């Protein structure tokens, strides 16, 4: 739109009135501009900023995107004639200092911040301190912004409350992830670190690290002993946490906030295990009070953490604890046994996560006496936010393909970024000539509405039965939480106190892998259990007995626990890990735990004959 051709070219329509710039004559400016810059064919291209403000104030085409002159160089060329007309020297571009900051992650992406005020991004790019407030054009621009803001959404929808204290779980991970964008950071596909951590040929490397842990932990314990005793003498964090949860449950926010202030003084993401857990639980209680639990949880799970960082956490975990390592060994051993004579194998992995389970399997299949089979893996996991929801899953495929190529295993990979219950059997491209194996290790993340029969969890089990796999291998977190908040909070506190105590016993407090595991892997489910309710509470684990009943009703038959595999797992635990870990058999389930308490369970099923 071209501005009206009147005596004062810079006149703007503000609230149905016009404010004129009397000191500048339209005719004189037009003549001067056309003499010095004959390439400008019309004034609207010369003054896009004023054109945009005028369009907003006239309420015309407000929703139309306006993104001309998005770079500084173009806008600098546009500003130069104004300086020449006013007889001022245009500041050199190398000294130009942008005064704009990027919008926060939940701000309008087409907006930027000028002098702590939200303005459309297409207006603000390229403004400088030298020009701000020093000439009449910018004065009118700022006045136009004040009027233009009336037509923008309310400020609460565009800005983050900077007075709110950040959750500790946000602070710790803030430096490890960037805000969502259309670009995905290029990941390391494979290097020496991946091989050392993931391949079974480096088992001695893991044992070497395990052997040093007691000495490191002893030194760490002596160093922090006095500090820990003083803290526990002054305050019992667990009692305060339970008292605060009861205040929240009884609708007493005043008392709850007072208790949260006390907890904040002693909870720390870098202290003892109890302090670290208290930090996460306090975050959850505070979010529950102010009603931001679901929003904060989504931010936690949507953070993009590089695979290499997760690998550090994974390395720490399998070095210090057998829980996840036995999980993977159990499944891989069963797959090798079931498909020992197969020429083609298809594994459908529900919850592939980062795919760390599969390089050791590829290595084992390559060593078969009859030769390596053709391996096909279908990785299913939740889509990532942003413009590339399947990017992480695709990178897993590239990494696994590299391992398969290096070991001489024919390989094919397919990824599905979707809710598990939304997957259709046609998406899986099942071939009857392949030995089909279904692997599922994170079923507690699948929603389960207790009042309905056709729950997402049951729909996934029914889908697996329709596939008619050779075996269905499942791993579960062996615990069940109450639907009532106070009881659930106490159970969460009890379970995760045991896990954080395990880390305190085995891993130094300043270990980077431990910090990543606690904040990136354990914090989100803990936070969800405390801060969220109803459909927003996605963490709903069940005991192995509950899963036994559910899977049986879905049309599966439990297979007898293979004793050779059980003995192999038991030998790994006793030979390489702390004496507090144990493996036991119960009703053909393999159960793992720490210091007498069961933590997870593993079992193998097959579809019942119709």
Coordinates of C-alpha atoms in Angstrom, one line a residue:
X1 CA 0.0 0.0 0.0
X2 CA 1.3 3.5 -0.9
X3 CA 1.0 6.3 1.6
X4 CA -1.4 9.2 0.6
X5 CA 0.3 11.8 -1.6
X6 CA -0.2 14.9 0.6
X7 CA 2.0 17.9 1.5
X8 CA 3.5 16.2 4.4
X9 CA 4.7 12.8 3.2
X10 CA 5.4 11.4 6.7
X11 CA 1.9 12.0 8.1
X12 CA 0.6 9.0 10.0
X13 CA -3.0 8.2 10.9
X14 CA -3.1 7.8 14.7
X15 CA -6.5 7.2 16.3
X16 CA -8.4 8.8 13.4
X17 CA -6.2 12.0 13.6
X18 CA -2.9 13.0 11.9
X19 CA 0.3 14.1 13.5
X20 CA 2.5 16.0 11.0
X21 CA 6.2 16.5 10.8
X22 CA 6.2 20.1 10.0
X23 CA 9.9 20.5 9.7
X24 CA 10.2 18.2 6.6
X25 CA 8.5 19.2 3.4
X26 CA 7.3 16.4 1.2
X27 CA 8.1 18.1 -2.1
X28 CA 11.7 18.9 -1.0
X29 CA 12.3 15.3 0.2
X30 CA 10.9 13.7 -2.9
X31 CA 13.0 15.9 -5.2
X32 CA 16.2 15.3 -3.2
X33 CA 15.6 11.6 -3.0
X34 CA 14.9 11.2 -6.8
X35 CA 18.0 13.3 -7.6
X36 CA 20.3 11.3 -5.5
X37 CA 18.6 7.9 -5.8
X38 CA 16.9 7.7 -9.2
X39 CA 16.4 3.9 -8.9
X40 CA 13.6 4.3 -6.3
X41 CA 10.4 4.1 -8.4
X42 CA 7.9 4.8 -5.6
X43 CA 7.9 6.0 -2.1
X44 CA 6.4 2.9 -0.6
X45 CA 9.6 0.9 -1.3
X46 CA 11.6 3.6 0.4
X47 CA 9.7 3.8 3.6
X48 CA 8.6 0.2 4.4
X49 CA 8.6 0.8 8.1
X50 CA 6.1 3.7 7.9
X51 CA 4.1 1.8 5.3
X52 CA 3.8 -1.1 7.8
X53 CA 2.7 1.1 10.7
X54 CA 0.2 2.9 8.5
X55 CA -1.3 -0.5 7.4
X56 CA -1.6 -1.6 11.1
X57 CA -3.2 1.7 12.1
X58 CA -5.6 1.6 9.2
X59 CA -6.5 -2.0 10.2
X60 CA -5.9 -3.2 6.7
X61 CA -4.3 -6.5 6.0
X62 CA -3.1 -6.9 9.6
X63 CA -2.6 -10.6 9.2
X64 CA -0.7 -10.4 6.0
X65 CA 3.0 -11.3 6.6
X66 CA 5.4 -8.5 6.0
X67 CA 8.9 -9.6 5.9
X68 CA 10.7 -7.3 3.4
X69 CA 14.1 -6.1 4.3
X70 CA 14.8 -8.7 6.9
X71 CA 18.6 -8.2 6.9
X72 CA 20.6 -5.3 8.1
X73 CA 22.4 -4.5 4.9
X74 CA 19.2 -3.9 3.0
X75 CA 17.7 -1.7 5.7
X76 CA 21.0 0.2 5.9
X77 CA 20.8 1.1 2.3
X78 CA 17.2 2.2 2.9
X79 CA 18.2 4.4 5.9
X80 CA 21.1 6.2 4.3
X81 CA 19.1 8.8 2.3
X82 CA 17.4 10.0 5.5
X83 CA 20.8 10.8 7.0
X84 CA 21.9 12.6 3.8
X85 CA 18.7 14.7 3.8
X86 CA 19.2 15.6 7.5
X87 CA 22.8 16.4 6.9
X88 CA 24.1 13.8 9.3
X89 CA 26.8 11.2 8.7
X90 CA 25.5 7.6 8.4
X91 CA 27.1 5.4 11.1
X92 CA 29.4 2.7 9.5
X93 CA 27.9 -0.8 9.5
X94 CA 30.6 -2.6 11.5
X95 CA 29.8 -0.5 14.5
X96 CA 26.1 -1.0 14.3
X97 CA 24.8 -2.6 17.5
X98 CA 21.5 -4.4 17.3
X99 CA 19.2 -3.6 20.2
X100 CA 16.9 -6.5 19.6
X101 CA 16.8 -9.8 21.5
X102 CA 15.2 -13.0 20.3
X103 CA 11.8 -13.7 21.6
X104 CA 11.3 -16.3 24.3
X105 CA 10.4 -19.8 23.3
X106 CA 6.7 -19.2 23.9
X107 CA 6.6 -15.7 22.5
X108 CA 5.2 -14.8 19.1
X109 CA 7.9 -16.0 16.7
X110 CA 7.2 -13.0 14.4
X111 CA 7.9 -10.6 17.3
X112 CA 11.0 -9.1 18.8
X113 CA 11.8 -7.0 21.9
X114 CA 12.6 -3.3 21.6
X115 CA 13.3 -1.4 24.8
X116 CA 11.5 -4.3 26.7
X117 CA 8.5 -3.9 24.5
X118 CA 7.1 -6.5 22.0
X119 CA 7.0 -5.3 18.4
X120 CA 6.5 -7.2 15.1
X121 CA 9.9 -8.6 14.1
X122 CA 9.7 -7.2 10.5
X123 CA 9.7 -3.7 11.9
X124 CA 12.6 -4.0 14.4
X125 CA 15.4 -5.7 12.5
X126 CA 18.4 -3.3 12.0
X127 CA 17.5 -0.4 14.3
X128 CA 20.6 1.0 16.0
X129 CA 21.4 2.9 19.1
X130 CA 22.8 5.8 17.1
X131 CA 19.6 6.3 15.2
X132 CA 17.2 5.6 18.1
X133 CA 15.8 8.9 19.5
X134 CA 18.3 11.0 17.5
X135 CA 16.1 11.9 14.6
X136 CA 12.5 12.7 14.0
X137 CA 11.8 9.6 12.1
X138 CA 12.5 7.3 15.0
X139 CA 10.5 9.5 17.3
X140 CA 7.5 9.1 15.1
X141 CA 8.2 5.4 14.8
X142 CA 8.2 4.9 18.5
X143 CA 4.9 6.8 18.8
X144 CA 3.5 4.5 16.1
X145 CA 4.6 1.5 18.0
X146 CA 2.6 2.6 21.0
X147 CA -0.5 2.9 18.9
X148 CA 0.3 -0.3 17.0
X149 CA 0.5 -2.3 20.2
X150 CA -3.2 -1.8 20.7
X151 CA -3.8 -4.1 17.7
X152 CA -1.5 -6.9 18.9
X153 CA -2.4 -9.8 21.2
X154 CA -2.2 -9.1 24.9
X155 CA 1.2 -9.0 26.4
X156 CA 0.6 -12.1 28.5
X157 CA 0.4 -14.2 25.3
X158 CA 3.7 -12.9 24.0
X159 CA 6.1 -12.7 26.9
X160 CA 7.4 -14.9 29.7
X161 CA 7.0 -13.7 33.3
X162 CA 10.6 -12.8 34.0
X163 CA 9.9 -12.3 37.7
X164 CA 9.1 -16.1 38.0
X165 CA 12.0 -18.0 39.5
X166 CA 13.0 -20.7 37.1
X167 CA 12.5 -24.3 38.1
X168 CA 15.8 -26.0 38.9
X169 CA 15.1 -28.6 36.3
X170 CA 14.9 -25.8 33.7
X171 CA 18.1 -24.2 34.9
X172 CA 20.3 -27.3 34.8
X173 CA 19.2 -28.3 31.3
X174 CA 19.0 -24.8 29.9
X175 CA 22.6 -24.8 28.7
X176 CA 22.2 -28.3 27.1
X177 CA 19.5 -27.5 24.6
X178 CA 18.4 -24.8 22.3
X179 CA 15.0 -23.3 21.6
X180 CA 13.0 -25.1 19.0
X181 CA 13.8 -24.1 15.5
X182 CA 13.4 -25.4 12.0
X183 CA 17.0 -26.6 12.0
X184 CA 18.1 -29.7 13.8
X185 CA 21.6 -29.8 15.2
X186 CA 23.8 -32.3 13.3
X187 CA 24.6 -35.3 15.5
X188 CA 27.7 -37.4 15.8
X189 CA 26.7 -40.7 14.1
X190 CA 29.5 -42.9 15.4
X191 CA 32.9 -42.5 17.0
X192 CA 35.3 -44.3 19.4
X193 CA 33.1 -43.3 22.4
X194 CA 30.0 -44.9 20.9
X195 CA 31.9 -48.1 20.3
X196 CA 33.4 -48.2 23.8
X197 CA 30.0 -47.7 25.5
X198 CA 27.8 -49.8 23.2
X199 CA 29.7 -52.8 22.0
X200 CA 30.2 -55.9 24.1
X201 CA 33.8 -56.2 23.0
X202 CA 34.6 -53.4 25.4
X203 CA 33.2 -55.2 28.5
X204 CA 36.7 -55.1 30.1
X205 CA 36.6 -51.3 29.6
X206 CA 33.3 -51.2 31.6
X207 CA 34.8 -53.5 34.4
X208 CA 37.8 -51.3 34.7
X209 CA 35.6 -48.3 35.3
X210 CA 33.5 -50.2 37.8
X211 CA 36.6 -51.2 39.8
X212 CA 37.5 -47.6 40.4
X213 CA 34.1 -46.5 41.7
X214 CA 34.4 -47.7 45.3
X215 CA 37.6 -45.7 45.8
X216 CA 36.1 -42.6 44.1
X217 CA 33.0 -42.9 46.2
X218 CA 34.9 -43.3 49.5
X219 CA 36.9 -40.1 48.9
X220 CA 33.7 -38.3 47.9
X221 CA 31.9 -39.6 51.1
X222 CA 34.7 -38.4 53.4
X223 CA 34.7 -35.0 51.7
X224 CA 31.0 -34.3 52.1
X225 CA 30.3 -36.2 55.3
X226 CA 30.3 -33.3 57.7
X227 CA 28.3 -31.1 55.4
X228 CA 25.7 -33.8 54.9
X229 CA 25.3 -34.4 58.7
X230 CA 24.9 -30.7 59.4
X231 CA 22.1 -30.4 56.8
X232 CA 20.2 -33.5 58.1
X233 CA 20.5 -32.2 61.7
X234 CA 18.9 -28.9 60.8
X235 CA 16.1 -30.2 58.6
X236 CA 14.5 -33.4 57.5
X237 CA 13.8 -32.9 53.9
X238 CA 11.6 -35.9 53.5
X239 CA 9.3 -34.9 56.3
X240 CA 9.0 -31.4 54.9
X241 CA 8.2 -32.8 51.4
X242 CA 5.4 -34.9 52.8
X243 CA 4.0 -32.0 54.8
X244 CA 4.1 -29.8 51.8
X245 CA 2.3 -32.4 49.6
X246 CA -0.4 -32.6 52.3
X247 CA -0.8 -28.9 52.3
X248 CA -1.2 -28.9 48.5
X249 CA -3.7 -31.8 48.6
X250 CA -5.8 -30.0 51.3
X251 CA -5.9 -26.8 49.3
X252 CA -3.7 -24.7 51.6
X253 CA -1.4 -22.8 49.2
X254 CA -0.2 -20.3 51.8
X255 CA 1.2 -23.1 54.0
X256 CA 2.5 -24.9 51.0
X257 CA 4.4 -21.8 49.7
X258 CA 6.0 -21.3 53.1
X259 CA 7.2 -24.9 53.1
X260 CA 8.5 -24.6 49.6
X261 CA 10.6 -21.6 50.7
X262 CA 12.1 -23.8 53.4
X263 CA 12.8 -26.6 51.0
X264 CA 14.4 -24.2 48.5
X265 CA 17.0 -23.3 51.1
X266 CA 18.2 -26.9 51.5
X267 CA 17.4 -28.7 48.2
X268 CA 20.1 -28.6 45.6
X269 CA 20.6 -30.2 42.1
X270 CA 24.2 -30.7 43.0
X271 CA 24.0 -31.9 46.6
X272 CA 23.3 -35.3 48.1
X273 CA 20.8 -37.7 46.6
X274 CA 18.1 -36.6 49.0
X275 CA 18.8 -32.9 48.2
X276 CA 18.7 -33.6 44.4
X277 CA 15.4 -35.5 44.7
X278 CA 13.9 -32.8 46.9
X279 CA 14.8 -30.2 44.3
X280 CA 12.8 -32.0 41.6
X281 CA 9.9 -32.7 43.9
X282 CA 9.8 -29.1 45.1
X283 CA 9.7 -28.0 41.5
X284 CA 6.7 -30.3 40.9
X285 CA 4.9 -29.1 44.0
X286 CA 5.4 -25.4 43.1
X287 CA 4.2 -26.0 39.5
X288 CA 1.1 -27.9 40.9
X289 CA 0.2 -24.9 43.1
X290 CA 0.5 -22.3 40.4
X291 CA -1.1 -24.5 37.7
X292 CA 1.8 -24.7 35.3
X293 CA 2.6 -28.4 35.7
X294 CA 1.5 -29.5 32.2
X295 CA 3.3 -26.6 30.4
X296 CA 6.5 -27.1 32.3
X297 CA 6.5 -30.9 31.7
X298 CA 6.1 -30.4 28.0
X299 CA 9.1 -28.1 28.0
X300 CA 11.1 -30.7 29.9
X301 CA 10.4 -33.6 27.5
X302 CA 10.7 -31.4 24.4
X303 CA 14.2 -30.3 25.1
X304 CA 16.5 -31.5 22.4
X305 CA 19.6 -33.0 24.1
X306 CA 22.4 -34.2 21.9
X307 CA 22.8 -38.0 21.6
X308 CA 26.4 -37.7 22.8
X309 CA 25.2 -36.2 26.1
X310 CA 22.6 -39.0 26.5
X311 CA 25.4 -41.5 25.8
X312 CA 27.3 -40.1 28.8
X313 CA 24.3 -40.6 31.0
X314 CA 23.8 -44.1 29.6
X315 CA 27.5 -45.0 30.1
X316 CA 27.4 -43.9 33.7
X317 CA 24.2 -45.9 34.3
X318 CA 25.4 -49.2 32.8
X319 CA 28.7 -48.8 34.5
X320 CA 27.3 -48.2 37.9
X321 CA 24.1 -50.2 37.7
X322 CA 23.0 -53.5 35.9
X323 CA 19.4 -52.4 35.6
X324 CA 19.4 -51.2 32.1
X325 CA 22.3 -53.4 30.9
X326 CA 20.5 -56.6 32.0
X327 CA 17.4 -55.3 30.4
X328 CA 19.1 -55.1 27.0
X329 CA 21.1 -58.3 27.4
X330 CA 17.9 -60.3 28.3
X331 CA 16.1 -59.1 25.2
X332 CA 19.0 -59.5 22.8
X333 CA 19.8 -63.0 24.1
X334 CA 16.2 -64.1 23.6
X335 CA 16.2 -62.6 20.0
X336 CA 19.4 -64.5 19.1
X337 CA 17.9 -67.8 20.5
X338 CA 14.5 -67.5 18.9
X339 CA 15.9 -66.5 15.5
X340 CA 19.1 -68.6 15.6
X341 CA 18.4 -70.3 12.2
X342 CA 16.4 -67.5 10.6
X343 CA 17.7 -65.9 7.4
X344 CA 15.5 -62.8 7.8
X345 CA 14.6 -61.1 11.1
X346 CA 12.3 -58.1 11.6
X347 CA 12.3 -56.4 15.0
X348 CA 9.6 -53.8 15.8
X349 CA 10.8 -51.7 18.7
X350 CA 8.2 -49.7 20.6
X351 CA 10.1 -47.0 22.4
X352 CA 13.4 -47.2 20.5
X353 CA 14.6 -44.0 22.3
X354 CA 18.2 -43.6 21.1
X355 CA 18.7 -47.2 19.8
X356 CA 21.5 -48.0 22.2
X357 CA 20.2 -51.6 22.6
X358 CA 20.9 -52.7 19.0
X359 CA 24.6 -52.3 18.1
X360 CA 25.5 -55.3 20.5
X361 CA 22.7 -57.4 18.8
X362 CA 24.1 -56.5 15.3
X363 CA 27.6 -57.6 16.5
X364 CA 26.2 -60.9 17.9
X365 CA 24.3 -61.7 14.7
X366 CA 27.4 -61.2 12.7
X367 CA 29.2 -64.0 14.7
X368 CA 26.6 -66.7 13.9
X369 CA 28.1 -69.9 12.5
X370 CA 25.6 -70.0 9.7
X371 CA 26.2 -66.4 8.7
X372 CA 24.5 -63.1 9.4
X373 CA 20.8 -62.8 8.6
X374 CA 19.1 -59.9 7.0
X375 CA 18.0 -57.6 9.8
X376 CA 15.2 -55.2 9.6
X377 CA 14.4 -52.8 12.5
X378 CA 11.3 -50.6 12.7
X379 CA 11.8 -48.0 15.4
X380 CA 8.7 -46.4 16.9
X381 CA 8.7 -43.4 19.2
X382 CA 6.9 -40.2 19.9
X383 CA 7.4 -37.4 17.4
X384 CA 9.8 -34.5 18.4
X385 CA 8.4 -31.0 18.4
X386 CA 9.4 -28.6 15.6
X387 CA 9.7 -29.0 11.9
X388 CA 11.4 -32.3 11.9
X389 CA 9.5 -34.7 14.2
X390 CA 11.3 -37.8 13.0
X391 CA 14.8 -36.4 12.7
X392 CA 16.2 -38.2 15.8
X393 CA 14.6 -41.5 14.7
X394 CA 16.2 -41.1 11.3
X395 CA 19.6 -40.5 12.8
X396 CA 19.3 -43.7 14.8
X397 CA 18.8 -45.5 11.5
X398 CA 21.9 -43.9 10.0
X399 CA 24.0 -45.0 13.1
X400 CA 22.6 -48.5 13.1
X401 CA 23.2 -48.9 9.4
X402 CA 26.9 -47.8 9.9
X403 CA 27.3 -50.6 12.6
X404 CA 25.6 -53.2 10.3
X405 CA 27.9 -52.2 7.4
X406 CA 31.0 -52.5 9.6
X407 CA 30.0 -56.0 10.8
X408 CA 28.7 -57.2 7.4
X409 CA 25.0 -57.6 8.4
X410 CA 22.5 -56.8 5.7
X411 CA 20.3 -54.1 7.2
X412 CA 17.1 -52.2 6.6
X413 CA 15.6 -49.5 8.9
X414 CA 12.2 -47.8 9.1
X415 CA 11.1 -45.2 11.6
X416 CA 7.6 -44.2 12.7
X417 CA 7.2 -41.0 14.7
X418 CA 3.8 -41.4 16.2
X419 CA 1.8 -42.1 19.3
X420 CA 2.0 -45.9 19.8
X421 CA -1.7 -46.3 19.8
X422 CA -2.0 -44.5 16.5
X423 CA 0.2 -46.9 14.6
X424 CA -1.6 -49.1 12.0
X425 CA -0.6 -52.6 11.1
X426 CA -0.2 -51.5 7.5
X427 CA 2.5 -49.0 8.6
X428 CA 4.7 -51.9 9.7
X429 CA 5.1 -53.7 6.3
X430 CA 5.1 -57.1 7.9
X431 CA 6.5 -60.0 5.7
X432 CA 5.4 -63.5 6.6
X433 CA 8.8 -64.8 5.5
X434 CA 10.6 -62.9 8.3
X435 CA 10.9 -63.9 11.9
X436 CA 8.9 -61.1 13.6
X437 CA 9.9 -60.0 17.1
X438 CA 8.3 -57.2 19.0
X439 CA 10.3 -55.4 21.7
X440 CA 8.7 -52.9 24.1
X441 CA 10.5 -51.4 27.0
X442 CA 8.6 -48.2 27.9
X443 CA 5.0 -49.1 28.2
X444 CA 4.5 -47.0 31.3
X445 CA 4.5 -44.0 29.0
X446 CA 1.4 -45.2 27.1
X447 CA -1.8 -43.6 28.5
X448 CA -4.2 -45.8 30.4
X449 CA -7.7 -44.4 31.2
X450 CA -8.9 -46.7 34.1
X451 CA -12.6 -46.1 33.4
X452 CA -12.6 -47.4 29.8
X453 CA -11.8 -50.8 28.3
X454 CA -10.4 -49.6 25.0
X455 CA -7.5 -47.7 26.5
X456 CA -4.5 -46.7 24.4
X457 CA -2.4 -49.3 26.3
X458 CA -4.8 -52.1 25.4
X459 CA -5.0 -50.9 21.8
X460 CA -1.2 -51.2 21.5
X461 CA -1.4 -54.8 22.9
X462 CA -4.2 -55.7 20.5
X463 CA -2.1 -54.3 17.6
X464 CA 0.9 -56.5 18.6
X465 CA -1.4 -59.6 18.8
X466 CA -2.6 -58.8 15.2
X467 CA 1.0 -58.8 14.1
X468 CA 1.4 -62.5 15.2
X469 CA 5.0 -62.1 16.3
X470 CA 7.2 -65.1 17.1
X471 CA 7.8 -63.5 20.6
X472 CA 6.8 -60.3 22.4
X473 CA 9.5 -59.1 24.9
X474 CA 8.4 -56.5 27.4
X475 CA 10.2 -54.7 30.2
X476 CA 8.4 -52.7 32.8
X477 CA 9.0 -50.4 35.8
X478 CA 7.6 -52.6 38.6
X479 CA 5.6 -50.2 40.6
X480 CA 2.1 -48.8 40.8
X481 CA 1.0 -45.4 41.9
X482 CA -2.3 -44.4 43.6
X483 CA -4.7 -42.1 41.8
X484 CA -4.9 -40.0 45.0
X485 CA -2.2 -37.3 45.2
X486 CA -0.9 -37.7 48.8
X487 CA -0.5 -41.4 48.5
X488 CA 1.1 -41.1 45.1
X489 CA 3.5 -38.5 46.3
X490 CA 4.7 -40.7 49.2
X491 CA 5.2 -43.6 46.8
X492 CA 7.2 -41.4 44.4
X493 CA 9.3 -40.2 47.3
X494 CA 10.0 -43.7 48.4
X495 CA 10.8 -45.2 45.0
X496 CA 13.1 -42.5 43.8
X497 CA 14.8 -42.0 47.1
X498 CA 16.0 -45.6 46.6
X499 CA 17.3 -44.8 43.1
X500 CA 19.0 -41.5 44.2
X501 CA 20.5 -43.4 47.2
X502 CA 21.9 -45.9 44.7
X503 CA 23.6 -43.1 42.8
X504 CA 24.9 -41.7 46.1
X505 CA 26.4 -45.1 46.9
X506 CA 28.1 -45.7 43.6
X507 CA 28.7 -42.4 41.7
X508 CA 30.5 -39.2 42.7
X509 CA 28.3 -36.2 43.1
X510 CA 30.1 -34.2 40.4
X511 CA 29.9 -36.9 37.8
X512 CA 28.6 -35.3 34.6
X513 CA 26.8 -38.5 33.5
X514 CA 25.0 -38.7 36.8
X515 CA 23.8 -35.1 36.6
X516 CA 22.5 -35.7 33.0
X517 CA 20.8 -38.9 34.1
X518 CA 19.1 -37.3 37.0
X519 CA 18.0 -34.1 35.3
X520 CA 17.3 -35.3 31.7
X521 CA 16.0 -38.8 32.3
X522 CA 14.7 -39.1 35.8
X523 CA 13.4 -35.6 36.4
X524 CA 10.6 -35.5 33.8
X525 CA 8.7 -38.6 35.0
X526 CA 9.1 -37.5 38.6
X527 CA 7.8 -34.0 37.8
X528 CA 4.9 -35.4 35.8
X529 CA 3.8 -37.7 38.7
X530 CA 3.8 -34.7 41.1
X531 CA 2.7 -31.7 39.0
X532 CA 0.1 -33.3 36.7
X533 CA -3.3 -34.9 37.0
X534 CA -5.9 -36.5 34.8
X535 CA -4.9 -37.0 31.1
X536 CA -1.8 -34.8 31.7
X537 CA -0.4 -37.5 34.0
X538 CA 1.2 -39.7 31.4
X539 CA 3.4 -41.7 33.7
X540 CA 1.3 -44.7 34.8
X541 CA 3.5 -47.7 35.6
X542 CA 2.0 -51.0 36.8
X543 CA 3.5 -53.9 38.8
X544 CA 4.5 -57.1 36.9
X545 CA 1.4 -58.9 38.3
X546 CA -0.9 -56.2 36.9
X547 CA 0.9 -56.4 33.5
X548 CA 0.7 -60.2 33.7
X549 CA -3.1 -60.0 33.9
X550 CA -3.4 -57.3 31.2
X551 CA -1.2 -59.1 28.7
X552 CA -3.0 -62.4 29.3
X553 CA -6.4 -60.8 28.7
X554 CA -5.0 -59.3 25.4
X555 CA -4.5 -62.8 24.0
X556 CA -0.9 -63.7 24.9
X557 CA 0.7 -66.6 26.6
X558 CA 3.7 -66.3 29.0
X559 CA 6.7 -68.3 28.0
X560 CA 8.8 -70.1 30.5
X561 CA 11.9 -68.2 31.6
X562 CA 14.9 -69.6 29.8
X563 CA 17.3 -70.8 32.5
X564 CA 20.5 -70.3 30.5
X565 CA 19.6 -66.6 29.9
X566 CA 18.6 -66.2 33.5
X567 CA 21.9 -67.6 34.7
X568 CA 23.8 -65.4 32.3
X569 CA 22.1 -62.3 33.6
X570 CA 22.7 -63.3 37.2
X571 CA 26.3 -63.9 36.5
X572 CA 26.8 -60.5 35.0
X573 CA 25.2 -58.9 38.1
X574 CA 27.2 -60.8 40.6
X575 CA 30.5 -60.6 38.7
X576 CA 30.5 -56.9 37.8
X577 CA 28.3 -54.9 40.1
X578 CA 27.7 -53.8 43.7
X579 CA 26.5 -56.5 46.1
X580 CA 23.3 -54.5 46.7
X581 CA 21.9 -55.5 43.2
X582 CA 20.0 -58.7 42.7
X583 CA 18.2 -60.7 40.1
X584 CA 15.4 -63.2 40.9
X585 CA 12.8 -65.3 39.1
X586 CA 9.1 -65.1 40.0
X587 CA 6.3 -66.8 37.9
X588 CA 8.5 -66.8 34.8
X589 CA 9.4 -63.1 35.2
X590 CA 13.0 -61.9 35.6
X591 CA 13.0 -59.3 38.3
X592 CA 15.8 -56.9 39.2
X593 CA 16.2 -54.7 42.3
X594 CA 18.4 -52.9 44.7
X595 CA 18.9 -53.7 48.4
X596 CA 15.8 -56.0 48.6
X597 CA 13.4 -53.8 46.6
X598 CA 12.2 -54.8 43.1
X599 CA 12.6 -52.1 40.5
X600 CA 11.8 -53.6 37.1
X601 CA 10.6 -56.8 35.5
X602 CA 11.2 -58.6 32.2
X603 CA 9.2 -61.4 30.5
X604 CA 8.6 -63.0 27.1
X605 CA 5.2 -63.8 25.5
X606 CA 3.7 -65.3 22.4
X607 CA 0.2 -64.9 20.9
X608 CA -2.3 -67.6 21.9
X609 CA -3.4 -69.9 19.1
X610 CA -6.8 -68.9 17.9

